[in-house]
mmCIF file of C-alpha atoms in Angstrom:
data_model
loop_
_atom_site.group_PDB
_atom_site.id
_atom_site.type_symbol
_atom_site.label_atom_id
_atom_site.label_comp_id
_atom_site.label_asym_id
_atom_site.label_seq_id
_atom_site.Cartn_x
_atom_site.Cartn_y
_atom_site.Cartn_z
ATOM 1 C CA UNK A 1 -235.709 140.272 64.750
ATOM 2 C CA UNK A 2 -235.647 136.212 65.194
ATOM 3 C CA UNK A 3 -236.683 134.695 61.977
ATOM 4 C CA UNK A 4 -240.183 132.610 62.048
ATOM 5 C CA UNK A 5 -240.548 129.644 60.262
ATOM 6 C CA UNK A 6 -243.688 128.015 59.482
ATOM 7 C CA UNK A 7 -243.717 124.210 58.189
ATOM 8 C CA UNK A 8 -247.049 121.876 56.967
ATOM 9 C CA UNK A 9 -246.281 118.318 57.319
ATOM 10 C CA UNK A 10 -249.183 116.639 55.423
ATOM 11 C CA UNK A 11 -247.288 113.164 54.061
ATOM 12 C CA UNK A 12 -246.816 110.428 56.625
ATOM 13 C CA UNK A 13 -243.507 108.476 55.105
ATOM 14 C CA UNK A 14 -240.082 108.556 56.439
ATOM 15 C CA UNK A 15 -238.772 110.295 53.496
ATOM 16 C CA UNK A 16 -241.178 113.392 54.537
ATOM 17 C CA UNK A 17 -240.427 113.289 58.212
ATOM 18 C CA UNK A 18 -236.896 113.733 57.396
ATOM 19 C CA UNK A 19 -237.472 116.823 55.302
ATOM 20 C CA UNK A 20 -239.731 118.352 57.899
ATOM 21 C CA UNK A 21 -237.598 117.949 61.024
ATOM 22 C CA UNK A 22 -234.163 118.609 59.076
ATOM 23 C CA UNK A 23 -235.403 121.524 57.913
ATOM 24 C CA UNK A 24 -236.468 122.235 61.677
ATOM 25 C CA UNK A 25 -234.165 121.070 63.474
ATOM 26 C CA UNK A 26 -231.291 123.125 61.360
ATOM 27 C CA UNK A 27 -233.680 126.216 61.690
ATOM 28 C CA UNK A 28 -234.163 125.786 65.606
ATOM 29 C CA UNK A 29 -230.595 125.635 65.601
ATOM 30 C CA UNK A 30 -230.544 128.881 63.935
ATOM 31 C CA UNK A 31 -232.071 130.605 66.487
ATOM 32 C CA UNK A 32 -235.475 130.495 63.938
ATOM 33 C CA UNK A 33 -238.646 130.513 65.896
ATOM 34 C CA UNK A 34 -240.234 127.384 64.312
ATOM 35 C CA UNK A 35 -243.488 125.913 63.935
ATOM 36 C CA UNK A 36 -245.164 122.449 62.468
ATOM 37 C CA UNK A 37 -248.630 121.892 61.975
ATOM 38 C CA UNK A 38 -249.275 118.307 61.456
ATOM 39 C CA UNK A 39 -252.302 117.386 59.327
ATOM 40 C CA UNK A 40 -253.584 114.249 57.190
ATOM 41 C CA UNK A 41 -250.916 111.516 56.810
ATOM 42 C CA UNK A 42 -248.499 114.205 58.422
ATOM 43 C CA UNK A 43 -250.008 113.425 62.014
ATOM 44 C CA UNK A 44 -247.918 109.849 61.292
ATOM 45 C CA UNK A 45 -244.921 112.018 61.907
ATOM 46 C CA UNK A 46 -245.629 112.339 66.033
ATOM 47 C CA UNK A 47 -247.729 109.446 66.339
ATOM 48 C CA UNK A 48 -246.494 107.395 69.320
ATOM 49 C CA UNK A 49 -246.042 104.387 67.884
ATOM 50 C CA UNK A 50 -246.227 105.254 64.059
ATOM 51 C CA UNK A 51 -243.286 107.514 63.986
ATOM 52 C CA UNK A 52 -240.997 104.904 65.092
ATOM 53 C CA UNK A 53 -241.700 102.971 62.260
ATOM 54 C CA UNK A 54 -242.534 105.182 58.954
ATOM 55 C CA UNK A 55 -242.586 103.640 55.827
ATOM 56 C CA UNK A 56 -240.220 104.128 53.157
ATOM 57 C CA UNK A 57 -241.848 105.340 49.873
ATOM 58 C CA UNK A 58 -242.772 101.661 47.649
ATOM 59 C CA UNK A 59 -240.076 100.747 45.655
ATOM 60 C CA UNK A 60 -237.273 102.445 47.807
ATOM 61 C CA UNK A 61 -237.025 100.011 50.545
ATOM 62 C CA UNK A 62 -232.985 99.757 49.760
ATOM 63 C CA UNK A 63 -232.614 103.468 50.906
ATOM 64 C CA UNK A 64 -232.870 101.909 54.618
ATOM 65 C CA UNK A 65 -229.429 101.066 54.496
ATOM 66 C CA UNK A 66 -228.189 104.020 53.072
ATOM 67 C CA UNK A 67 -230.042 106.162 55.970
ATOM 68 C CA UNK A 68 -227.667 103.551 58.118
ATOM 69 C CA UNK A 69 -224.473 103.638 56.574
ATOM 70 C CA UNK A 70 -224.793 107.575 56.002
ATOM 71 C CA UNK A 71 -225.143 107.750 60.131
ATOM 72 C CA UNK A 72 -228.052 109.368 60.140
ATOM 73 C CA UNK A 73 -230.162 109.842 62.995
ATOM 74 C CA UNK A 74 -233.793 108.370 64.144
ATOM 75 C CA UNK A 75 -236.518 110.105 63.373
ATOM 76 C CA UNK A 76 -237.450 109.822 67.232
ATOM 77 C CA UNK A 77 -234.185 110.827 67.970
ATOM 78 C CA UNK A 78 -235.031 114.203 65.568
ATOM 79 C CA UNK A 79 -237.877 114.855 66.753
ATOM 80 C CA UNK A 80 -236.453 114.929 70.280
ATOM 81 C CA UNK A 81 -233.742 117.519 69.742
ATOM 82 C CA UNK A 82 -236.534 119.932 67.631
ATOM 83 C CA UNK A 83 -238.242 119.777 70.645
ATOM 84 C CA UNK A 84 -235.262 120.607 73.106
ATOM 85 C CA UNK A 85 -234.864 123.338 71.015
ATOM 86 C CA UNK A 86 -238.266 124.181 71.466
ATOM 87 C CA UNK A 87 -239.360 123.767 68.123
ATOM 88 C CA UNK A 88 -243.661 123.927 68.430
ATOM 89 C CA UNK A 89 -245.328 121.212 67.314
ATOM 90 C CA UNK A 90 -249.510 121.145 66.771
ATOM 91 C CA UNK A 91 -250.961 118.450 65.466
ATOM 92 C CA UNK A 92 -254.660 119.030 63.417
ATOM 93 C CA UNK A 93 -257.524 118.723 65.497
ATOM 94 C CA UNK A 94 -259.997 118.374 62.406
ATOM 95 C CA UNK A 95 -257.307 115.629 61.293
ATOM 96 C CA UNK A 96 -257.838 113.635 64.787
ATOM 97 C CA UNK A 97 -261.466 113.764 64.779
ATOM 98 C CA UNK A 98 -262.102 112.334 61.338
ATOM 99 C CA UNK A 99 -259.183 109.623 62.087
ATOM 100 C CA UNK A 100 -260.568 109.014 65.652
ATOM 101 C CA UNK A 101 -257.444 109.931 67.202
ATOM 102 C CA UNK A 102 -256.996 111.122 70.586
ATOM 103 C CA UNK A 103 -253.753 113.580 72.024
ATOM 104 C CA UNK A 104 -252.507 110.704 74.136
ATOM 105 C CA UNK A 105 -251.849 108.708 71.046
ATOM 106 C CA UNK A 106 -249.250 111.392 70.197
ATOM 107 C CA UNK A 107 -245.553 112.141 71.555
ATOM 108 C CA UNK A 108 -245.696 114.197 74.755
ATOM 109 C CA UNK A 109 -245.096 118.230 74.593
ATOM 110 C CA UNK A 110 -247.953 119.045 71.544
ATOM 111 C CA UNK A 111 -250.334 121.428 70.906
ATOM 112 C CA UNK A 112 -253.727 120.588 69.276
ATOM 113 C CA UNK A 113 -255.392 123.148 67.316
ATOM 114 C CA UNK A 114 -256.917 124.183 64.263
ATOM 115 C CA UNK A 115 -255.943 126.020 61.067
ATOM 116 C CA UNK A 116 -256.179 129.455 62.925
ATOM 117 C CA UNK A 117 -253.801 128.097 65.129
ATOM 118 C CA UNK A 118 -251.202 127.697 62.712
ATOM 119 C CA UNK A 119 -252.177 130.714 60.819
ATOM 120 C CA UNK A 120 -251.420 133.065 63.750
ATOM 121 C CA UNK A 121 -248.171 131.697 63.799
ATOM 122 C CA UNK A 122 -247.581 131.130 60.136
ATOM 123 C CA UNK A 123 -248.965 135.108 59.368
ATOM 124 C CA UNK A 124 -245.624 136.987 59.706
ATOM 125 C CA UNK A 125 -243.185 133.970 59.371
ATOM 126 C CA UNK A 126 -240.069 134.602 56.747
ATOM 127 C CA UNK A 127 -239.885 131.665 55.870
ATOM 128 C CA UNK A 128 -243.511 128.685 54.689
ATOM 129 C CA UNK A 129 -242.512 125.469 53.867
ATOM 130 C CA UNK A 130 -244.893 122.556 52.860
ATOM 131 C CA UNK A 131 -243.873 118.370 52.513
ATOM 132 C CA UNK B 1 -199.902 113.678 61.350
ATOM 133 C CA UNK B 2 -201.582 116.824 60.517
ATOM 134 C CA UNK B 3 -200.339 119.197 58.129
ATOM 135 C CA UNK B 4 -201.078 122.288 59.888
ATOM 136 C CA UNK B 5 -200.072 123.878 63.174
ATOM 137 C CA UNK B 6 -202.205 123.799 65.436
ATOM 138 C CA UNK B 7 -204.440 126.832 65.996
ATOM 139 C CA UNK B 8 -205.486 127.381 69.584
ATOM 140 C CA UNK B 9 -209.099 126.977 70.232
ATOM 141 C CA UNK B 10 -211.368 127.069 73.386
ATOM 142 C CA UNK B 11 -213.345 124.072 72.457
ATOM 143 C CA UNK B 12 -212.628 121.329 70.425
ATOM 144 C CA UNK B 13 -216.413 119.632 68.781
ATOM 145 C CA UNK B 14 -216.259 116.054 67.138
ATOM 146 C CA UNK B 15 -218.984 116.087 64.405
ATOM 147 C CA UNK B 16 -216.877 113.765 62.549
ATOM 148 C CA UNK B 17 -218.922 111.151 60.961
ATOM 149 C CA UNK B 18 -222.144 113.205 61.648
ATOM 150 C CA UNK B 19 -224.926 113.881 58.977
ATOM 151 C CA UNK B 20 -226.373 117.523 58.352
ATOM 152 C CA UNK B 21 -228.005 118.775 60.603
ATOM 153 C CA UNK B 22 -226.271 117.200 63.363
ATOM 154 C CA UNK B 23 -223.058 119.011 62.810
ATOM 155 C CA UNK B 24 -224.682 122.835 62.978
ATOM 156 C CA UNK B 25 -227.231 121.259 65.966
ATOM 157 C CA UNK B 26 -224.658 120.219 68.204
ATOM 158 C CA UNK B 27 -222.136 123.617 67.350
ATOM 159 C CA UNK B 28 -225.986 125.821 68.560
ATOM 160 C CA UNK B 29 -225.752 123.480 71.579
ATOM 161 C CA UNK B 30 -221.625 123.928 72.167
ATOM 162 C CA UNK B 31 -221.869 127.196 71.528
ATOM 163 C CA UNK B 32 -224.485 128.131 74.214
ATOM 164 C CA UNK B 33 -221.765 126.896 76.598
ATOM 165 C CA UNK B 34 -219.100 129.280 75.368
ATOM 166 C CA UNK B 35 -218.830 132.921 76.520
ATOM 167 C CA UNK B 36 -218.580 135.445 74.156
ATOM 168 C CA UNK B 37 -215.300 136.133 72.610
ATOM 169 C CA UNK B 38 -214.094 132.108 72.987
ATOM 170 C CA UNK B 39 -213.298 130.459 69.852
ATOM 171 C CA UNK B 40 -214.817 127.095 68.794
ATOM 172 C CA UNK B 41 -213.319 124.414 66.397
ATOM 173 C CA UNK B 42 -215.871 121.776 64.537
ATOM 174 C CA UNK B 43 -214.461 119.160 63.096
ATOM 175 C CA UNK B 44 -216.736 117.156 60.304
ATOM 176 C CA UNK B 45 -216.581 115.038 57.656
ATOM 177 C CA UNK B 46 -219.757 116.272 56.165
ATOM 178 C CA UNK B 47 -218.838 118.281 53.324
ATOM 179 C CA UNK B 48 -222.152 120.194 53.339
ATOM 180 C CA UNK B 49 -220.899 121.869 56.263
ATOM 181 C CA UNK B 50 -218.625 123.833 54.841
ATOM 182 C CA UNK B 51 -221.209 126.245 53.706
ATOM 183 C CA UNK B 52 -223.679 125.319 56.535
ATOM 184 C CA UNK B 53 -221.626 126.771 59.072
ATOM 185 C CA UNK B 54 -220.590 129.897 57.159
ATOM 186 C CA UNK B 55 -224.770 130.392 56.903
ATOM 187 C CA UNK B 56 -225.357 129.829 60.019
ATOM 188 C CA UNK B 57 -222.598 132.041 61.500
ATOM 189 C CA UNK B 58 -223.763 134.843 59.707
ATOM 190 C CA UNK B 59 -227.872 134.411 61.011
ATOM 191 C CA UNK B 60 -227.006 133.742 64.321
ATOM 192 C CA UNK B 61 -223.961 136.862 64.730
ATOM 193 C CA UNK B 62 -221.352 134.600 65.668
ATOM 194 C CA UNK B 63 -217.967 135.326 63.374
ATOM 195 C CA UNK B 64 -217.267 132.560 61.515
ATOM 196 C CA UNK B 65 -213.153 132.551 61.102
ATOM 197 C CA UNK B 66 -212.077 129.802 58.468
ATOM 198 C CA UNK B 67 -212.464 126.481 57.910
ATOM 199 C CA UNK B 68 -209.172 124.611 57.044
ATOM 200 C CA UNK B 69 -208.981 120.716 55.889
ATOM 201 C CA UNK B 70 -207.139 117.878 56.925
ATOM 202 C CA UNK B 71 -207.915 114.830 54.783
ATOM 203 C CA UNK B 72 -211.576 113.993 55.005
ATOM 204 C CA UNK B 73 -211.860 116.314 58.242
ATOM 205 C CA UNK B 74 -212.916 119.743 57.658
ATOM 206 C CA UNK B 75 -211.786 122.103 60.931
ATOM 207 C CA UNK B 76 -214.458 124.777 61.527
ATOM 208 C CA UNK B 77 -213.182 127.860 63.733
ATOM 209 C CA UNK B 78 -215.731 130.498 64.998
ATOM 210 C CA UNK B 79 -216.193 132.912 67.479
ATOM 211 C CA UNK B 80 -218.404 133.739 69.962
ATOM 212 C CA UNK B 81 -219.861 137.284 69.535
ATOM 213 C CA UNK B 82 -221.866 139.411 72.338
ATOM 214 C CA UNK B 83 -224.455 142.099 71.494
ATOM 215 C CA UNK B 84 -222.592 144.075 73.652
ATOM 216 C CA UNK B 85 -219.098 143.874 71.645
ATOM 217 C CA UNK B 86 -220.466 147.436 69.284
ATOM 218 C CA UNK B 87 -222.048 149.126 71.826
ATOM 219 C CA UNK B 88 -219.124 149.122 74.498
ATOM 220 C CA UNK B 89 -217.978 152.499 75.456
ATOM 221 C CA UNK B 90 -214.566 152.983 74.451
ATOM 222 C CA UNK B 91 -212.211 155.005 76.372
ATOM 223 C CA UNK B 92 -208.701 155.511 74.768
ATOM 224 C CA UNK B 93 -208.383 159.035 73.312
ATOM 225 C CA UNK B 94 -205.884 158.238 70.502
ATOM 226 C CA UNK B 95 -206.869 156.495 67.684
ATOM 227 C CA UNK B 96 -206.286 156.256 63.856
ATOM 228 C CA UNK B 97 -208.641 154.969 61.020
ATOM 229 C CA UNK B 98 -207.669 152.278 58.789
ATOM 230 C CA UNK B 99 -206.653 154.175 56.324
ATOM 231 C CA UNK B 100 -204.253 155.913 58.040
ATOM 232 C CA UNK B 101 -202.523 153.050 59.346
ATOM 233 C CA UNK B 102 -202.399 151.267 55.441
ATOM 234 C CA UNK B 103 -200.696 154.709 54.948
ATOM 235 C CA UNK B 104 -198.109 153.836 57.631
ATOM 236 C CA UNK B 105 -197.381 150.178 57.059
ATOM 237 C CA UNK B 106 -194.139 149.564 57.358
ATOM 238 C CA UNK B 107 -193.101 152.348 59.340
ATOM 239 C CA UNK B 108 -195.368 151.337 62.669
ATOM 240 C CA UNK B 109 -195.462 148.129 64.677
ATOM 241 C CA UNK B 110 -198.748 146.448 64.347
ATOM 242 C CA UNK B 111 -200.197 144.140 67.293
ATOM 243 C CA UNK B 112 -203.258 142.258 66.893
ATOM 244 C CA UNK B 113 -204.393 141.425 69.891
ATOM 245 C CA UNK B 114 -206.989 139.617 68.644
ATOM 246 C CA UNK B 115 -207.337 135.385 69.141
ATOM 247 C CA UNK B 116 -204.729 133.310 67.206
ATOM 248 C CA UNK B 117 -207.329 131.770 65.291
ATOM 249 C CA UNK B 118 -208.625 134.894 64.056
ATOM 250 C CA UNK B 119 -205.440 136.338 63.630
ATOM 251 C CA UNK B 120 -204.254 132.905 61.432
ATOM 252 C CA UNK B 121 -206.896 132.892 58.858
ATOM 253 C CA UNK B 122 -206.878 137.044 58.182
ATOM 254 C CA UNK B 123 -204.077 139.533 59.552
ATOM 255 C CA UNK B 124 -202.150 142.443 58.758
ATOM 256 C CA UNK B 125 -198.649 141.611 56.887
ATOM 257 C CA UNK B 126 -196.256 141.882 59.532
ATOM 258 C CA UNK B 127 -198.530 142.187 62.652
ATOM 259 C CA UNK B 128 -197.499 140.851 66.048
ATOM 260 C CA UNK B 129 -199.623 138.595 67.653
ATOM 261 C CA UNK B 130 -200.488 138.931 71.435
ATOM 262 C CA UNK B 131 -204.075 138.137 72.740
ATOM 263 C CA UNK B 132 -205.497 140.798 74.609
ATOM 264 C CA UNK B 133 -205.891 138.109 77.550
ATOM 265 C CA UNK B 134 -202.339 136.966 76.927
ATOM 266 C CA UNK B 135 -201.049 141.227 77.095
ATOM 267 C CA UNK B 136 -200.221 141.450 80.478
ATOM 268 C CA UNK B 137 -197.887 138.729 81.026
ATOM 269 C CA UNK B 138 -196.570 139.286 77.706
ATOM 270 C CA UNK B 139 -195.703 143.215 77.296
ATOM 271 C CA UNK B 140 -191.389 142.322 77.720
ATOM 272 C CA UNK B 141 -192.438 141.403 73.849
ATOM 273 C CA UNK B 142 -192.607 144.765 72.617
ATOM 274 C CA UNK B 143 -190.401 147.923 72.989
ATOM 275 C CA UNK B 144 -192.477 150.587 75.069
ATOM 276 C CA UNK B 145 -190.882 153.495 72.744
ATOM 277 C CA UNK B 146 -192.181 151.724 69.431
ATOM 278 C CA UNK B 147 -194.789 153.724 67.648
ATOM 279 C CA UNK B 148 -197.880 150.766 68.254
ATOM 280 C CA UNK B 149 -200.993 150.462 66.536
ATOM 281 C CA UNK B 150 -203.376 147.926 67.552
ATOM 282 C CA UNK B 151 -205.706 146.611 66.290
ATOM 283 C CA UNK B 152 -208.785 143.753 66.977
ATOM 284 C CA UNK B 153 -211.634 143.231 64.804
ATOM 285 C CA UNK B 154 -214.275 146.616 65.632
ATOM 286 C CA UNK B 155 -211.821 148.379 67.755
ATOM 287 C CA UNK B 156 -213.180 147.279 71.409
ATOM 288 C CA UNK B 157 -210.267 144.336 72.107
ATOM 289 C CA UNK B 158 -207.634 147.043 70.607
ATOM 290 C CA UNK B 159 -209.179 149.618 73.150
ATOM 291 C CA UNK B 160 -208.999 147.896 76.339
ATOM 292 C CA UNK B 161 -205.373 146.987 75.261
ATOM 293 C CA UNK B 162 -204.569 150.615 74.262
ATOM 294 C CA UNK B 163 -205.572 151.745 77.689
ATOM 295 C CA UNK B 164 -203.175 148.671 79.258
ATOM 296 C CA UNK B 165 -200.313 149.641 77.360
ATOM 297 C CA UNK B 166 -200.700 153.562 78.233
ATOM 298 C CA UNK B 167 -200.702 152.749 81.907
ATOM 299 C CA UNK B 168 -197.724 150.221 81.550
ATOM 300 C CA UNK B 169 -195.547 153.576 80.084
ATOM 301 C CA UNK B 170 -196.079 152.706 76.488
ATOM 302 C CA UNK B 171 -195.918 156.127 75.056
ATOM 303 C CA UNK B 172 -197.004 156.200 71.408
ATOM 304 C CA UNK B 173 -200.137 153.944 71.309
ATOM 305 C CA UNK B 174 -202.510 154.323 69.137
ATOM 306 C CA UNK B 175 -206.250 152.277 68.468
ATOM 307 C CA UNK B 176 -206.592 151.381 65.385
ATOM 308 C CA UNK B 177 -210.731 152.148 64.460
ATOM 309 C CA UNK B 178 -212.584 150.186 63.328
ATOM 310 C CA UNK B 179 -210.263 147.588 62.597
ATOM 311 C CA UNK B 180 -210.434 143.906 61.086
ATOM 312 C CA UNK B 181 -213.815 144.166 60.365
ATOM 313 C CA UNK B 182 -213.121 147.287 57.897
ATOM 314 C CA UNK B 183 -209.931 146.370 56.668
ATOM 315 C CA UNK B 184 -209.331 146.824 52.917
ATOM 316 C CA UNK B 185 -205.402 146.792 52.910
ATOM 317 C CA UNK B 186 -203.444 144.074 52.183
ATOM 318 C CA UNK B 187 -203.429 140.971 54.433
ATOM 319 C CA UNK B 188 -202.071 137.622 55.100
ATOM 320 C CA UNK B 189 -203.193 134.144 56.284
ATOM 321 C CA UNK B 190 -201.978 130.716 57.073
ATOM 322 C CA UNK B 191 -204.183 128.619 54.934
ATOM 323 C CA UNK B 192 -205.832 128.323 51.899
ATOM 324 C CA UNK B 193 -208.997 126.327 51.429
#
């Protein structure tokens, strides 16, 4: 009955982790089951560190102050409230191994798995969104 | 300042000033709070949420009501639905269909008993408005020898009010099924968006 939506977050700039957690974050809200598997540049998204500071695409740099004036929230603070709404978040294991990452240098409350992983979910989800 | 009476709400949210998705986030969150049947008023400035909230009224079950504006602040009403609110068992014998009340306007009273902020953005021309929660306390209102037909939005409200009215020695009650919900007759509202 609940709608399922799957998400791919495979670009690591702050432009892309708005898309991914609006989108989630206004689906969670929704009462969607959602799920994002992080891969390539995507894993920037929940990095510890990283996420507080993603970069704004070259060129674009003025849009920071737009993000400001427009009140819109951190992408910590985002990521937060998908979580609360227990949106499920699973970063690529393949990913971490070839960038010699390690689960504790990601935000606390993720899964690590592979492409099956997000397959099972992704395999009867309504809606399959990709940034 | 405003240039609307007020409609009566349960909950008042301040989105104002909030970007999408904050708005519809923090309504999910509010509205877990709520119990079913309360009504809910969102105020934002965002003007995508005009058509965020309708969508995500209609996914979630919860009736969306109206939205009026004041200046930059767009007022968001909606009500809290239960699963339950279909399936009840109702239990007053007499009842008409909608069609046979459009048949009779004019000639019957009408009482909504539904909330005022239902009953302000889409009513019956000429119905009286008394909450069900507010018909105990306010049955010296009506005249217990009126023909009545009440009515709510799916004919549960309208039910449990029928029954009230029968045991306070209202004699010509009728429910009014299925109601709002079905209603192709004329109607009425306070605002226009």
């Amino acid at each position: 009955m609940s709608t399922k939506v799957a998400i791919i977050a495979s670009n690591g700039g702050l432009f892309d982790a708005y898309k991914v957690f609006n989108i989630a974050t206004a689906s969670a809200a929704t009462d969607a089951e959602v799920a994002i598997f992080f891969t390539f540049e995507g894993l920037n998204l929940i990095h510890k560190q990283a996420h507080h500071q993603l970069p704004l695409p070259a060129g674009k740099e003025h849009f920071a102050e737009g993000f400001k004036n427009a009140n819109i929230p951190s992408i910590p603070e985002l990521v937060n409230m998908a979580q609360e709404m227990g949106v499920k978040i699973i970063a690529c294991q393949m990913t971490m191994d070839v960038m010699n990452l390690k689960k504790e240098d990601f935000i606390e409350g993720i899964e690590v798995g592979g492409a099956v992983t997000f397959l099972d979910f992704a395999k009867d989800a309504n809606v399959s969104l990709t940034f | 300042m405003t240039a609307h009476p007020e409609i009566k709400a349960d909950q008042t949210l301040d989105c104002k000033g909030l970007a999408c998705p904050m708005p519809i986030v923090k309504t999910k969150k509010a509205m877990d709070q709520l119990q079913s049947g309360q009504v809910i008023e969102v105020q934002a400035t965002d003007k995508g949420s005009l058509a965020d909230i309708q969508g995500w009224a209609k996914n979630t079950g919860h009736q969306y009501l109206g939205t009026i504006q004041d200046g930059d602040v767009l007022r968001h009403f909606i009500r809290k639905s239960s699963a339950d609110e279909i399936k009840e068992e109702k239990k007053y014998p007499h009842t008409v269909t909608n069609e046979e009340l459009e048949k009779k306007l004019g000639n019957v009273t009408v009482l909504d008993v539904r909330e005022p902020a239902e009953y302000a953005f889409n009513r019956i021309p000429g119905a009286v408005s008394i909450p069900l929660g507010e018909l105990e306390e306010r049955l010296g209102e009506l005249n217990p020898d009126d023909d009545i037909h009440v009515v709510c939005r799916t004919g549960t409200r309208s039910d449990l009010a029928c029954q009230l009215l029968a045991e306070k020695g209202f004699k010509n009650v009728k429910n009014v099924e299925p109601g709002m919900s079905g209603w192709s007759g004329p109607t009425e509202k306070n605002f226009q968006i």
